[in-house]
JSON list of C-alpha atoms in Angstrom, two decimals:
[
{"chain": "A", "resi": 1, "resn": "UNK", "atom": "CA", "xyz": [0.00, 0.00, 0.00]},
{"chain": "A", "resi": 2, "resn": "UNK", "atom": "CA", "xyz": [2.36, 2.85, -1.14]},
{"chain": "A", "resi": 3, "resn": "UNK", "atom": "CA", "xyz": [0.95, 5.94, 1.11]},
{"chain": "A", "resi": 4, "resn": "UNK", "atom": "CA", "xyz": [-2.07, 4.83, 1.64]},
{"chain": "A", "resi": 5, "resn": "UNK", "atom": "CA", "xyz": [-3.02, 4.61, -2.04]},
{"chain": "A", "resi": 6, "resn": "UNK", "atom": "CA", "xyz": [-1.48, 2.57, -5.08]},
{"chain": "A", "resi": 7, "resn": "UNK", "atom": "CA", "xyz": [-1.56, -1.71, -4.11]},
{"chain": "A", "resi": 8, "resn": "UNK", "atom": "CA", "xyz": [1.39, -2.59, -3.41]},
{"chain": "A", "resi": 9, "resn": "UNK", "atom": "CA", "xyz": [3.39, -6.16, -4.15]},
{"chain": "A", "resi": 10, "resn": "UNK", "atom": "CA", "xyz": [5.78, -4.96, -0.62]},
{"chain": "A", "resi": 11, "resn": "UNK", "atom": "CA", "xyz": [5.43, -2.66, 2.03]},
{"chain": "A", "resi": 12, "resn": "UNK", "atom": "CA", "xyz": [6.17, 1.09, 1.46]},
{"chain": "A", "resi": 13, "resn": "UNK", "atom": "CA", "xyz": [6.67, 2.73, 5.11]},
{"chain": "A", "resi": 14, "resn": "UNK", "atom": "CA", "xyz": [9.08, 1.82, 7.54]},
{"chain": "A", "resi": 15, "resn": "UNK", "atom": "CA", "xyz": [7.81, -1.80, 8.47]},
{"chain": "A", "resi": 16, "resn": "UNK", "atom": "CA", "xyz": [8.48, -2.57, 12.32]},
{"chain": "A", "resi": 17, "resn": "UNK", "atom": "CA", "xyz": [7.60, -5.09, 14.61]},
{"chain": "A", "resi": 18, "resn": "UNK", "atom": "CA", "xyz": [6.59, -2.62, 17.01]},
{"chain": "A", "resi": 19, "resn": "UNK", "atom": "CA", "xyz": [4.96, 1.02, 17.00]},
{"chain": "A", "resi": 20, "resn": "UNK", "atom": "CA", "xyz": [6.45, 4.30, 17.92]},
{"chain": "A", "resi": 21, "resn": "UNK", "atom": "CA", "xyz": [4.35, 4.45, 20.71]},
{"chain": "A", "resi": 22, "resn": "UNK", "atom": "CA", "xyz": [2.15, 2.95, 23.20]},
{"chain": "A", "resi": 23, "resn": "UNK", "atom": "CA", "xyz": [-0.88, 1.18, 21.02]},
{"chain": "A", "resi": 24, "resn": "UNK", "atom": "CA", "xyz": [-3.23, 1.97, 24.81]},
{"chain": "A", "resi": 25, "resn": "UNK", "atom": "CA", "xyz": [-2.13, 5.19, 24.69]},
{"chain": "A", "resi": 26, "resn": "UNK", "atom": "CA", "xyz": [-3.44, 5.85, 21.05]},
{"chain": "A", "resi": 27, "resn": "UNK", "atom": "CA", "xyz": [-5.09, 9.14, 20.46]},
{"chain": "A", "resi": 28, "resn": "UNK", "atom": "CA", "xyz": [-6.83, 9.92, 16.89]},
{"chain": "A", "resi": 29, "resn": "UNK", "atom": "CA", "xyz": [-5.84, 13.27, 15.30]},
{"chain": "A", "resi": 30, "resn": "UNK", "atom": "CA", "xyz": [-9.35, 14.68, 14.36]},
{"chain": "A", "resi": 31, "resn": "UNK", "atom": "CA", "xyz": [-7.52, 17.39, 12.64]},
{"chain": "A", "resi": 32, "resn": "UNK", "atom": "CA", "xyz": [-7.01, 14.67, 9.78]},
{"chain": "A", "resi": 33, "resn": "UNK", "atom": "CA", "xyz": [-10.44, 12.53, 9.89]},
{"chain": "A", "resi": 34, "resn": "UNK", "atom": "CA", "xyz": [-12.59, 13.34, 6.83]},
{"chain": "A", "resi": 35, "resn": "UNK", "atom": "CA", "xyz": [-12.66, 12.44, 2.79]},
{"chain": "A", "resi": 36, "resn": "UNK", "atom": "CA", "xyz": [-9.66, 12.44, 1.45]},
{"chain": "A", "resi": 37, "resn": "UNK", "atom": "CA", "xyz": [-9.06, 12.33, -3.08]},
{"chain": "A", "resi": 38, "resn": "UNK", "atom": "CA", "xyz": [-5.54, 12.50, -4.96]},
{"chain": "A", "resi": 39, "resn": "UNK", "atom": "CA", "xyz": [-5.18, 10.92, -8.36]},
{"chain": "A", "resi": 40, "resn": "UNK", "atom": "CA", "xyz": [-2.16, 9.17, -8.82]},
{"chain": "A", "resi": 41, "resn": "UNK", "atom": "CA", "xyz": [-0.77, 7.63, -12.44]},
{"chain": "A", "resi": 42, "resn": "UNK", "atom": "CA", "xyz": [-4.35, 8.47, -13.66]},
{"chain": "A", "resi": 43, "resn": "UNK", "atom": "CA", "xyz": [-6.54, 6.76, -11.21]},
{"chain": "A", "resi": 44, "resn": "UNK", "atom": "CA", "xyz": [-8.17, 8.93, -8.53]},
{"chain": "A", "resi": 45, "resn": "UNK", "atom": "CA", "xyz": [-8.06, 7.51, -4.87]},
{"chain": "A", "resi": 46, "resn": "UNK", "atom": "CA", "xyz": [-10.53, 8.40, -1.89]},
{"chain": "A", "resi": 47, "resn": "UNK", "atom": "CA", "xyz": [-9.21, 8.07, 1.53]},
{"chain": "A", "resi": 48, "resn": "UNK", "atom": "CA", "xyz": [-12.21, 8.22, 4.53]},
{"chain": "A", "resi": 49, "resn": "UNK", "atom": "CA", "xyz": [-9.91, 8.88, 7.92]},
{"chain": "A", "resi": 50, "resn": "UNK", "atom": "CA", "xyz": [-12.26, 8.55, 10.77]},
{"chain": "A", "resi": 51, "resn": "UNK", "atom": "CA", "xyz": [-12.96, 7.13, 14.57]},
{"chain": "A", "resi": 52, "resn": "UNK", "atom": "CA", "xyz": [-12.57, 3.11, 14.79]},
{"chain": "A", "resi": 53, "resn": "UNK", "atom": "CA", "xyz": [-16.20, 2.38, 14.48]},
{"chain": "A", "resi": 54, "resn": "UNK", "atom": "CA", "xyz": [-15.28, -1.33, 14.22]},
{"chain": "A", "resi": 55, "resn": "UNK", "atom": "CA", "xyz": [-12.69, -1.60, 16.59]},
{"chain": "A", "resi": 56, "resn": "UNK", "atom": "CA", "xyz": [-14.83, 0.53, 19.26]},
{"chain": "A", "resi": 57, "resn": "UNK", "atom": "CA", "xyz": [-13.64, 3.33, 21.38]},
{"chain": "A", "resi": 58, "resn": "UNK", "atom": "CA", "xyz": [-10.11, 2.63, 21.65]},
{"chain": "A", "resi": 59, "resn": "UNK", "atom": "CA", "xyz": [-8.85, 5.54, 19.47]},
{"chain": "A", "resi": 60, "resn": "UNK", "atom": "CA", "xyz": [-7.35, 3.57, 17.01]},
{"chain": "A", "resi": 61, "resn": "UNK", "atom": "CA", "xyz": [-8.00, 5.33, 13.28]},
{"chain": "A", "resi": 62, "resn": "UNK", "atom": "CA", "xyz": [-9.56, 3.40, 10.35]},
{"chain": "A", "resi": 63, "resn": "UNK", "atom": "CA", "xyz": [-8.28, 4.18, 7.05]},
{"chain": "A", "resi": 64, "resn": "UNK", "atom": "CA", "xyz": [-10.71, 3.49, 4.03]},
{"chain": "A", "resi": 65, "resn": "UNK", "atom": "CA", "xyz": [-9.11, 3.66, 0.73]},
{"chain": "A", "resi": 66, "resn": "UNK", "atom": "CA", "xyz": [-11.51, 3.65, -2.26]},
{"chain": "A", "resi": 67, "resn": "UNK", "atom": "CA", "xyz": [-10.95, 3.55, -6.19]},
{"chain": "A", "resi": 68, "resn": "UNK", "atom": "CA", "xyz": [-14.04, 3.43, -7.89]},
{"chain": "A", "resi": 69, "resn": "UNK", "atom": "CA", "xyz": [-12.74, 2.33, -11.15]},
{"chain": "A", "resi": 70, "resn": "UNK", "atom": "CA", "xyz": [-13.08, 3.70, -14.81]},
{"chain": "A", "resi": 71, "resn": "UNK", "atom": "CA", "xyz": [-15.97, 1.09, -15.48]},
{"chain": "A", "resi": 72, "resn": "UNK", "atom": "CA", "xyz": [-18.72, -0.93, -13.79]},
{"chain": "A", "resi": 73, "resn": "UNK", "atom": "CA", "xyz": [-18.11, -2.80, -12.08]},
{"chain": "A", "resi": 74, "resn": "UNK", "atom": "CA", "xyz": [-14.37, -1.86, -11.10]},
{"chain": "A", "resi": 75, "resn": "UNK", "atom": "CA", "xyz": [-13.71, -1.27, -7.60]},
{"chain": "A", "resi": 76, "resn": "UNK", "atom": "CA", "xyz": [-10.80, -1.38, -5.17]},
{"chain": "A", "resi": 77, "resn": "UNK", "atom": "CA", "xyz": [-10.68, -0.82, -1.63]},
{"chain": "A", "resi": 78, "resn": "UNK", "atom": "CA", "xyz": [-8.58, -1.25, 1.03]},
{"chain": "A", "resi": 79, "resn": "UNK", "atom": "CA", "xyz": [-9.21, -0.97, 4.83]},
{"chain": "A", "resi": 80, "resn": "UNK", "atom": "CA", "xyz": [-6.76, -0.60, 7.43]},
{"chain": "A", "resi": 81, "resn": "UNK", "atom": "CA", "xyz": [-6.40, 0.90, 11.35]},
{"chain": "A", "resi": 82, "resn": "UNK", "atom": "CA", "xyz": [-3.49, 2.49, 13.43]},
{"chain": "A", "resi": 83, "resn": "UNK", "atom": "CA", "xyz": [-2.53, 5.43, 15.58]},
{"chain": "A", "resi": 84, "resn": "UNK", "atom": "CA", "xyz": [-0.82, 8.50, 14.96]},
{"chain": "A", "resi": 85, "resn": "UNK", "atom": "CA", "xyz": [2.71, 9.11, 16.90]},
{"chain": "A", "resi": 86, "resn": "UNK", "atom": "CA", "xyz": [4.46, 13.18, 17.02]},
{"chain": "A", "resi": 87, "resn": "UNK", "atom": "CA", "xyz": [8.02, 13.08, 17.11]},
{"chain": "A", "resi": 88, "resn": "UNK", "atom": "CA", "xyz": [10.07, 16.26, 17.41]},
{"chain": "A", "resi": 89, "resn": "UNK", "atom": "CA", "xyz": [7.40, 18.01, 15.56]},
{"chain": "A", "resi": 90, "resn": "UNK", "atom": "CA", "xyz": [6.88, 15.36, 12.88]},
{"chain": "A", "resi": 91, "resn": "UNK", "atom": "CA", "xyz": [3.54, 13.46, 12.43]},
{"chain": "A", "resi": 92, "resn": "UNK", "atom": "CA", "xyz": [4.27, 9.54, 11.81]},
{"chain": "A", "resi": 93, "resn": "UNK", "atom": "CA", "xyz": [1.13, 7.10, 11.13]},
{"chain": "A", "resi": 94, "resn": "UNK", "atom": "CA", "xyz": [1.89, 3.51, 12.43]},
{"chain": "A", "resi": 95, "resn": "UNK", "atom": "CA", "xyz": [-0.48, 1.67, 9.86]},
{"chain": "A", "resi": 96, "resn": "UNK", "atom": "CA", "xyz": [-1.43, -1.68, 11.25]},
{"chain": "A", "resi": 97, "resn": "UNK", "atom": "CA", "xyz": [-1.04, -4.84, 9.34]},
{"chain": "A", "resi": 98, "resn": "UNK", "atom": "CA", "xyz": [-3.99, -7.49, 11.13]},
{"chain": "A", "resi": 99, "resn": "UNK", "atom": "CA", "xyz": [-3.74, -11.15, 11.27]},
{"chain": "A", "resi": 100, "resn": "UNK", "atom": "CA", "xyz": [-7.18, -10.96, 11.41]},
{"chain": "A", "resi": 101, "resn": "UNK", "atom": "CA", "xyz": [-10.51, -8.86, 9.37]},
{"chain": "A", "resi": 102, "resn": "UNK", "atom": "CA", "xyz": [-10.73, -5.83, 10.79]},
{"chain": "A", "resi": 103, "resn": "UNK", "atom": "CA", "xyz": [-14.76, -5.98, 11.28]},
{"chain": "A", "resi": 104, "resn": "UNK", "atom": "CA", "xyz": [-13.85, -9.46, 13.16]},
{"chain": "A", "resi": 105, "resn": "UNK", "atom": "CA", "xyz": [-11.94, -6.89, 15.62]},
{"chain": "A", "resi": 106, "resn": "UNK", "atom": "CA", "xyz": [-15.41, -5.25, 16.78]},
{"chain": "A", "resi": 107, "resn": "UNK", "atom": "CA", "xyz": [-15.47, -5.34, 20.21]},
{"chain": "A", "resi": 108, "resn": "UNK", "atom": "CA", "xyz": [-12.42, -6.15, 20.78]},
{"chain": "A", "resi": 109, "resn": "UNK", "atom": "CA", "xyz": [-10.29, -5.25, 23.91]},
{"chain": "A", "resi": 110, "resn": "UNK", "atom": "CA", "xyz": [-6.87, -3.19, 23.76]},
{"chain": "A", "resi": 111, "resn": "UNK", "atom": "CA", "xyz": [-5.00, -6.24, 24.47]},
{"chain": "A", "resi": 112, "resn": "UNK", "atom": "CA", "xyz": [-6.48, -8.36, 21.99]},
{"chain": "A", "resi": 113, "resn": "UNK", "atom": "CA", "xyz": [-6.18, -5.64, 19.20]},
{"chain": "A", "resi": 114, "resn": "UNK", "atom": "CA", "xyz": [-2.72, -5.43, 19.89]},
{"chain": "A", "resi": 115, "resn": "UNK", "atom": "CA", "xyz": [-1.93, -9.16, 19.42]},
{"chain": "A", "resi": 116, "resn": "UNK", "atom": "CA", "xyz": [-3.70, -9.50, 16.54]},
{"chain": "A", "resi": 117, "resn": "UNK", "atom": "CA", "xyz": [-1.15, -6.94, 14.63]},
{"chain": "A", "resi": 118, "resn": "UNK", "atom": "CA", "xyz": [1.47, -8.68, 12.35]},
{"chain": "A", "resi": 119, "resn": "UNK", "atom": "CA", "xyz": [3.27, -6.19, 12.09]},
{"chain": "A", "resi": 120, "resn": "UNK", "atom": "CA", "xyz": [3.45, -2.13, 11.58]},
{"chain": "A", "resi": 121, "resn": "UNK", "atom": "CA", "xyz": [4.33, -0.24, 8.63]},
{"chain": "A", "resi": 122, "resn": "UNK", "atom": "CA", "xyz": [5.34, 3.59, 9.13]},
{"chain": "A", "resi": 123, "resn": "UNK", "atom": "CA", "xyz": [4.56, 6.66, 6.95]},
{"chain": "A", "resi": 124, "resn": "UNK", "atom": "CA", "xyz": [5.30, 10.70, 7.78]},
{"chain": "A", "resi": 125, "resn": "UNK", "atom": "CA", "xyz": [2.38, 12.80, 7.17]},
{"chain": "A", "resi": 126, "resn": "UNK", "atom": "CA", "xyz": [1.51, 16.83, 7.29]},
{"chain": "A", "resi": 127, "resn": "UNK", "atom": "CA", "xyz": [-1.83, 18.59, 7.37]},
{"chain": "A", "resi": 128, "resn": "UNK", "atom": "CA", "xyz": [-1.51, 21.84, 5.84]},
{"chain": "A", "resi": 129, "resn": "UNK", "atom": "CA", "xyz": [-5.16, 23.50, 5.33]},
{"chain": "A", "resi": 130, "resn": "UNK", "atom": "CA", "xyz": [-6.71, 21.58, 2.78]},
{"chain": "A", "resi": 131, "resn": "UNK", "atom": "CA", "xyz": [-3.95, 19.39, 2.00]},
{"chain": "A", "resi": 132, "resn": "UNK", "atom": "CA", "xyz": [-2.83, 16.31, 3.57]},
{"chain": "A", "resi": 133, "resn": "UNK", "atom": "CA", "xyz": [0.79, 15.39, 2.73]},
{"chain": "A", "resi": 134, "resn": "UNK", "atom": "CA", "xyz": [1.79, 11.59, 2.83]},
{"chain": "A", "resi": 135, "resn": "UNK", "atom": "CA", "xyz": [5.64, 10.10, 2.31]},
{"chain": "A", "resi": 136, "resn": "UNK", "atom": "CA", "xyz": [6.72, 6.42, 1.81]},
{"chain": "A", "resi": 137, "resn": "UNK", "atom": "CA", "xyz": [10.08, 4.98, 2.44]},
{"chain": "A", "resi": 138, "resn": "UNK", "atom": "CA", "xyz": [12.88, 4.19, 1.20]},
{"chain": "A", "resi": 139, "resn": "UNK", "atom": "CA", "xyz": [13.53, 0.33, 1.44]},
{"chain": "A", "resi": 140, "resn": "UNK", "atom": "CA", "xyz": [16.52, 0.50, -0.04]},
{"chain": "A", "resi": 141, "resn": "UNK", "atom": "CA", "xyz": [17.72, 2.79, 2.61]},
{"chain": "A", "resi": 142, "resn": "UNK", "atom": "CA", "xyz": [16.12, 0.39, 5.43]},
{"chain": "A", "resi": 143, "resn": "UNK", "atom": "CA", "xyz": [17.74, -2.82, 3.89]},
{"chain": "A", "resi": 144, "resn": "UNK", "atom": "CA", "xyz": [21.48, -0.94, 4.04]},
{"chain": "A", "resi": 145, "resn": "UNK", "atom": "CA", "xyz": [20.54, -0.19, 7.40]},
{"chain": "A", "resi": 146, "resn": "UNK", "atom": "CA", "xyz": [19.54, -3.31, 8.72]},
{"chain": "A", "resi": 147, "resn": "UNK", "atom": "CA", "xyz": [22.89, -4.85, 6.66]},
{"chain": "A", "resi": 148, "resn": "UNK", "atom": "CA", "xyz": [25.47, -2.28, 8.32]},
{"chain": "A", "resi": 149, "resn": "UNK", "atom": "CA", "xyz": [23.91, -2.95, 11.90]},
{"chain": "A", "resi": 150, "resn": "UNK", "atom": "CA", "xyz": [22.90, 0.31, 12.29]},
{"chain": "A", "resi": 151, "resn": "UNK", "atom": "CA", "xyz": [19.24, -0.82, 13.12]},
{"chain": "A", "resi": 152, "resn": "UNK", "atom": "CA", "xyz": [18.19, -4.17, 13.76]},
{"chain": "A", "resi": 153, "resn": "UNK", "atom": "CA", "xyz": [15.92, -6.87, 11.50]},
{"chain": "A", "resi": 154, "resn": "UNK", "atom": "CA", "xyz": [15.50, -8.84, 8.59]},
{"chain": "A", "resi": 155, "resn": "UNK", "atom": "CA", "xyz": [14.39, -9.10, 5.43]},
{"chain": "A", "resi": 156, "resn": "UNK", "atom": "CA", "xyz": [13.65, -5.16, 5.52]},
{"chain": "A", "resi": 157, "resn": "UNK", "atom": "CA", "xyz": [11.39, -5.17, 8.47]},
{"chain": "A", "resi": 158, "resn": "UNK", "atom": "CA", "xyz": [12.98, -3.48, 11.89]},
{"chain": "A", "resi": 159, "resn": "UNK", "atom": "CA", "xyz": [13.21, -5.89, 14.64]},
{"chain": "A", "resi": 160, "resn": "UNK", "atom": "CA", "xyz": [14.59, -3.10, 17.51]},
{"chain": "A", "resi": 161, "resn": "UNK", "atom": "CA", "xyz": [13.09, -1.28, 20.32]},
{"chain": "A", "resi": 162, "resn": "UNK", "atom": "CA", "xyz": [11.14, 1.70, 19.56]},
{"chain": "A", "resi": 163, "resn": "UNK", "atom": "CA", "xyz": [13.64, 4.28, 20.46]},
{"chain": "A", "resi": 164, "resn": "UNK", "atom": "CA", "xyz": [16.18, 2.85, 18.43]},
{"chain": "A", "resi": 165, "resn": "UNK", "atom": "CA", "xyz": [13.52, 2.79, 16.05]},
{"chain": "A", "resi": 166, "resn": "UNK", "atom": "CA", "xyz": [12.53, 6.18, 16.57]},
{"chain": "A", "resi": 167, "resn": "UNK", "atom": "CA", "xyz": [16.53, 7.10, 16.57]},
{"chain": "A", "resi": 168, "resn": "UNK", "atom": "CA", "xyz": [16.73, 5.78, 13.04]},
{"chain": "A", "resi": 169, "resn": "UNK", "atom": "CA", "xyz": [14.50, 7.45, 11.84]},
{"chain": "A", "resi": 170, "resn": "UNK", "atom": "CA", "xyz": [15.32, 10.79, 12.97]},
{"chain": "A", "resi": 171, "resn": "UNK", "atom": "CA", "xyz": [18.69, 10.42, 12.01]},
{"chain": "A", "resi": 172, "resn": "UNK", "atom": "CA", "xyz": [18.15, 8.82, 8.54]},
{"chain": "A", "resi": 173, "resn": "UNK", "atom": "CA", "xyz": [15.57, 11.99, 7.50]},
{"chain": "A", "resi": 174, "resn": "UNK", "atom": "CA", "xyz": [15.15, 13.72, 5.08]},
{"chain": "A", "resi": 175, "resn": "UNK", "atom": "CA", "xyz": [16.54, 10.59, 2.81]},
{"chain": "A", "resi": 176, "resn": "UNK", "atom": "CA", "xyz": [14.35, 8.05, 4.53]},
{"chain": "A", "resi": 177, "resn": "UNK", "atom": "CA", "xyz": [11.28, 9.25, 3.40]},
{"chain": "A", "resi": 178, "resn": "UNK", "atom": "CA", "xyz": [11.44, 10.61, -0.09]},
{"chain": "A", "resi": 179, "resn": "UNK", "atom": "CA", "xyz": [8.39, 10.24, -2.00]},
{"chain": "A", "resi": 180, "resn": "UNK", "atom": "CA", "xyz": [5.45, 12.45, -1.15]},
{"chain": "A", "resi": 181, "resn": "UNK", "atom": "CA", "xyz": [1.97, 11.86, -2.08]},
{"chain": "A", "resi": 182, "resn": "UNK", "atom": "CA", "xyz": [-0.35, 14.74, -1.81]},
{"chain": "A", "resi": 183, "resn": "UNK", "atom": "CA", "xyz": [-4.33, 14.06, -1.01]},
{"chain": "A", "resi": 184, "resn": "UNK", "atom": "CA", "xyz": [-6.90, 17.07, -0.83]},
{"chain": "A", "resi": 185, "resn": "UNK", "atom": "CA", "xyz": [-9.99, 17.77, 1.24]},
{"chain": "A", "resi": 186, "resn": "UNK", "atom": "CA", "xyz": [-13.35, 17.08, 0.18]},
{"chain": "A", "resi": 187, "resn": "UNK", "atom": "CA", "xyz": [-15.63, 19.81, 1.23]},
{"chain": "A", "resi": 188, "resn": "UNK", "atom": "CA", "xyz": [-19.36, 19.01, 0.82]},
{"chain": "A", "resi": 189, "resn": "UNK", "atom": "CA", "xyz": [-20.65, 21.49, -1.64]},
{"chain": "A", "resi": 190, "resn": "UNK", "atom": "CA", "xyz": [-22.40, 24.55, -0.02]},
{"chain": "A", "resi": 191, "resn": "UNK", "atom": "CA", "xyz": [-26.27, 25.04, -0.85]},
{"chain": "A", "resi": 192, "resn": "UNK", "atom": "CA", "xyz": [-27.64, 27.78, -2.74]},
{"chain": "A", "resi": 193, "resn": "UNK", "atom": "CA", "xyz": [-30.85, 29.05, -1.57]},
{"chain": "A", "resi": 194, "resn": "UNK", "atom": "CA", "xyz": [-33.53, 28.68, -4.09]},
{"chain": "A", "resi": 195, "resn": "UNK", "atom": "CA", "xyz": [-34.08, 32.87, -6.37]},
{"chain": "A", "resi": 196, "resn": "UNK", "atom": "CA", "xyz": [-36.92, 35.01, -4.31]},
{"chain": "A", "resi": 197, "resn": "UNK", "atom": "CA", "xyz": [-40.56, 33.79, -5.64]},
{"chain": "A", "resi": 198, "resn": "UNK", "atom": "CA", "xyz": [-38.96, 30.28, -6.30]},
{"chain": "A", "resi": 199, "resn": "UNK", "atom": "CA", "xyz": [-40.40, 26.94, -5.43]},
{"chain": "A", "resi": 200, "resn": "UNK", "atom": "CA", "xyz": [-37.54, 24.83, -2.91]},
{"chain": "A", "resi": 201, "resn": "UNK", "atom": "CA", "xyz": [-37.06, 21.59, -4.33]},
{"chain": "A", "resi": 202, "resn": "UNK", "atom": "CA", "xyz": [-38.40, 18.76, -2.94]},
{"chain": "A", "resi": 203, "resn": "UNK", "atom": "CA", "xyz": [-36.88, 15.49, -2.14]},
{"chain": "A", "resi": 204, "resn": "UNK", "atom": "CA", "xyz": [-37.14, 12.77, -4.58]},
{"chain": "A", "resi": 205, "resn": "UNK", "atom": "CA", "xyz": [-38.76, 9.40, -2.81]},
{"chain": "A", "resi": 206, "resn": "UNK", "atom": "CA", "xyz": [-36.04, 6.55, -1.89]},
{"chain": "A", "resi": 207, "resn": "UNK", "atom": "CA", "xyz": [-35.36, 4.20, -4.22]},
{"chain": "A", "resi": 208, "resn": "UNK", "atom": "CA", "xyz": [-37.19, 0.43, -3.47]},
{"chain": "A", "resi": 209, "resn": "UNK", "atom": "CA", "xyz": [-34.66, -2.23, -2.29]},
{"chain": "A", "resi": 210, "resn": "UNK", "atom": "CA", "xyz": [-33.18, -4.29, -5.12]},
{"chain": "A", "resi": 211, "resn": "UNK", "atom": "CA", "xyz": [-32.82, -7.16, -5.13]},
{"chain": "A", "resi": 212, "resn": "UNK", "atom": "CA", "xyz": [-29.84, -7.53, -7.44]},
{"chain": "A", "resi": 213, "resn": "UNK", "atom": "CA", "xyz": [-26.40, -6.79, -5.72]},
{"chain": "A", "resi": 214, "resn": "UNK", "atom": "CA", "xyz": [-24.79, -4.31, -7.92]},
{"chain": "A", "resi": 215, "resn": "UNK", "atom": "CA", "xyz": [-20.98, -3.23, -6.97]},
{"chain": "A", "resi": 216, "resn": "UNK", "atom": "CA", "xyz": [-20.36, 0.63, -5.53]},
{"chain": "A", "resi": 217, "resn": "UNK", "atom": "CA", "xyz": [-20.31, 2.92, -7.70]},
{"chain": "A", "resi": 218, "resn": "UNK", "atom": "CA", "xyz": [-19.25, 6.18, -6.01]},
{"chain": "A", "resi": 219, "resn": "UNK", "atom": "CA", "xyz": [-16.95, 6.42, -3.07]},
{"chain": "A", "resi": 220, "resn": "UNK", "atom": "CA", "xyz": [-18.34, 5.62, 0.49]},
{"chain": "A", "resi": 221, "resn": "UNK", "atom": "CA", "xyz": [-16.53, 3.91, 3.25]},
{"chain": "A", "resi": 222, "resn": "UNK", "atom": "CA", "xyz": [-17.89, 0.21, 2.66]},
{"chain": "A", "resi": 223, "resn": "UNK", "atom": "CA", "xyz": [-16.56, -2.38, 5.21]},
{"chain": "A", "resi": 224, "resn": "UNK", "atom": "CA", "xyz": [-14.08, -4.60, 3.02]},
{"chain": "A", "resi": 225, "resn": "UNK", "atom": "CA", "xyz": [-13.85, -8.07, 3.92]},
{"chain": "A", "resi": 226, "resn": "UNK", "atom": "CA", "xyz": [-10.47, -8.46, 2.62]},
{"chain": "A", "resi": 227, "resn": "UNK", "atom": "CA", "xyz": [-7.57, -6.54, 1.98]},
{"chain": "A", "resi": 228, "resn": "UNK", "atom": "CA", "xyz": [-5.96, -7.20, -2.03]}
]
């Protein structure tokens, strides 16, 4: 999942067996939750940041990522959950990777939320106004790193405490994070009231139920059963 947005065949943070900080301690930033859309290589991308409905109120994010294709029924999506960590003024997102379904997570406890996480993958972020700013990693950089014994692991994923962790990472910026991926705010649009003398609109009845499942067509925030 390069930053949060094109599938990926390997990870594209910094992947770590453990976080940068405390998974009970987990706060969401609200200053990110909302709708999210960058197009990347053509295809445009929807990213819904918002409270962990599923995993209940344990302020852990959940990350929907949504491509609703060029044609019917094409549709991707990806759904993932984490924490936010600050770090000398920098804003890292510790993206969990689940041995389990996320929406098999609902009501979970902290303990058994924590467990259930393979592993971590790290990504830098920035909110400025509108904008939300997202970096991947360079794995080249992590795999000299790990072969030089700067850092420990294997097979590019960090095996070391997290403030050796957290050391590397300050000390291997701005190089260790090199490719930024910029996403933009959806607003929703702003009424206009209906001209003096004019009739308001009404709203159009719901449609009946069908019966026929028919694939998403616009982007929502779906629960995925599995991640691609």
């Amino acid at each position: 999942l390069a930053a949060f947005a094109v599938p990926a065949r390997a990870d594209y943070g910094v992947t770590t067996k453990h976080p940068l900080s405390n998974p009970s301690q987990a706060k969401i930033d609200e200053d990110v939750a909302g709708t999210w859309h960058t197009v990347i290589k053509g295809k445009t991308y929807y990213l819904h940041v918002g409270a962990g409905n599923i995993v209940g109120q344990l302020n852990w994010t959940e990350l929907v990522l949504v491509n609703p294709g060029d044609t019917k029924p094409s549709f991707y999506m990806h759904h993932l959950i984490g924490f936010p960590t600050t770090i000398g003024g920098e804003s890292y997102f510790n993206v969990a990777h689940m041995s389990r379904l996320i929406p098999q997570l609902r009501g979970s406890k902290i303990e058994q939320l924590v467990s259930s996480v393979e592993r971590y993958e790290i990504m830098k972020y920035q909110l400025t106004g509108d904008h939300l700013d997202i970096w991947s990693a360079d794995q080249k950089l992590i795999a000299e790193a790990i072969a030089a014994g700067r850092i420990k692991g294997s097979g590019g994923q960090l095996d070391d405490t997290p403030e050796n962790v957290i050391q590397f990472i300050q000390s291997s910026a701005p190089k260790l994070f090199p490719n930024k991926f910029r996403y933009t705010r959806l607003k929703a649009p702003e009424s206009t009231p209906p001209a003096e003398g004019a009739t308001a609109p009404t709203t159009p009845p719901a449609p009946k139920a069908s019966t026929t499942p028919m694939a998403p067509t616009t982007p929502g925030a779906p629960r995925p059963q599995k991640s691609p």
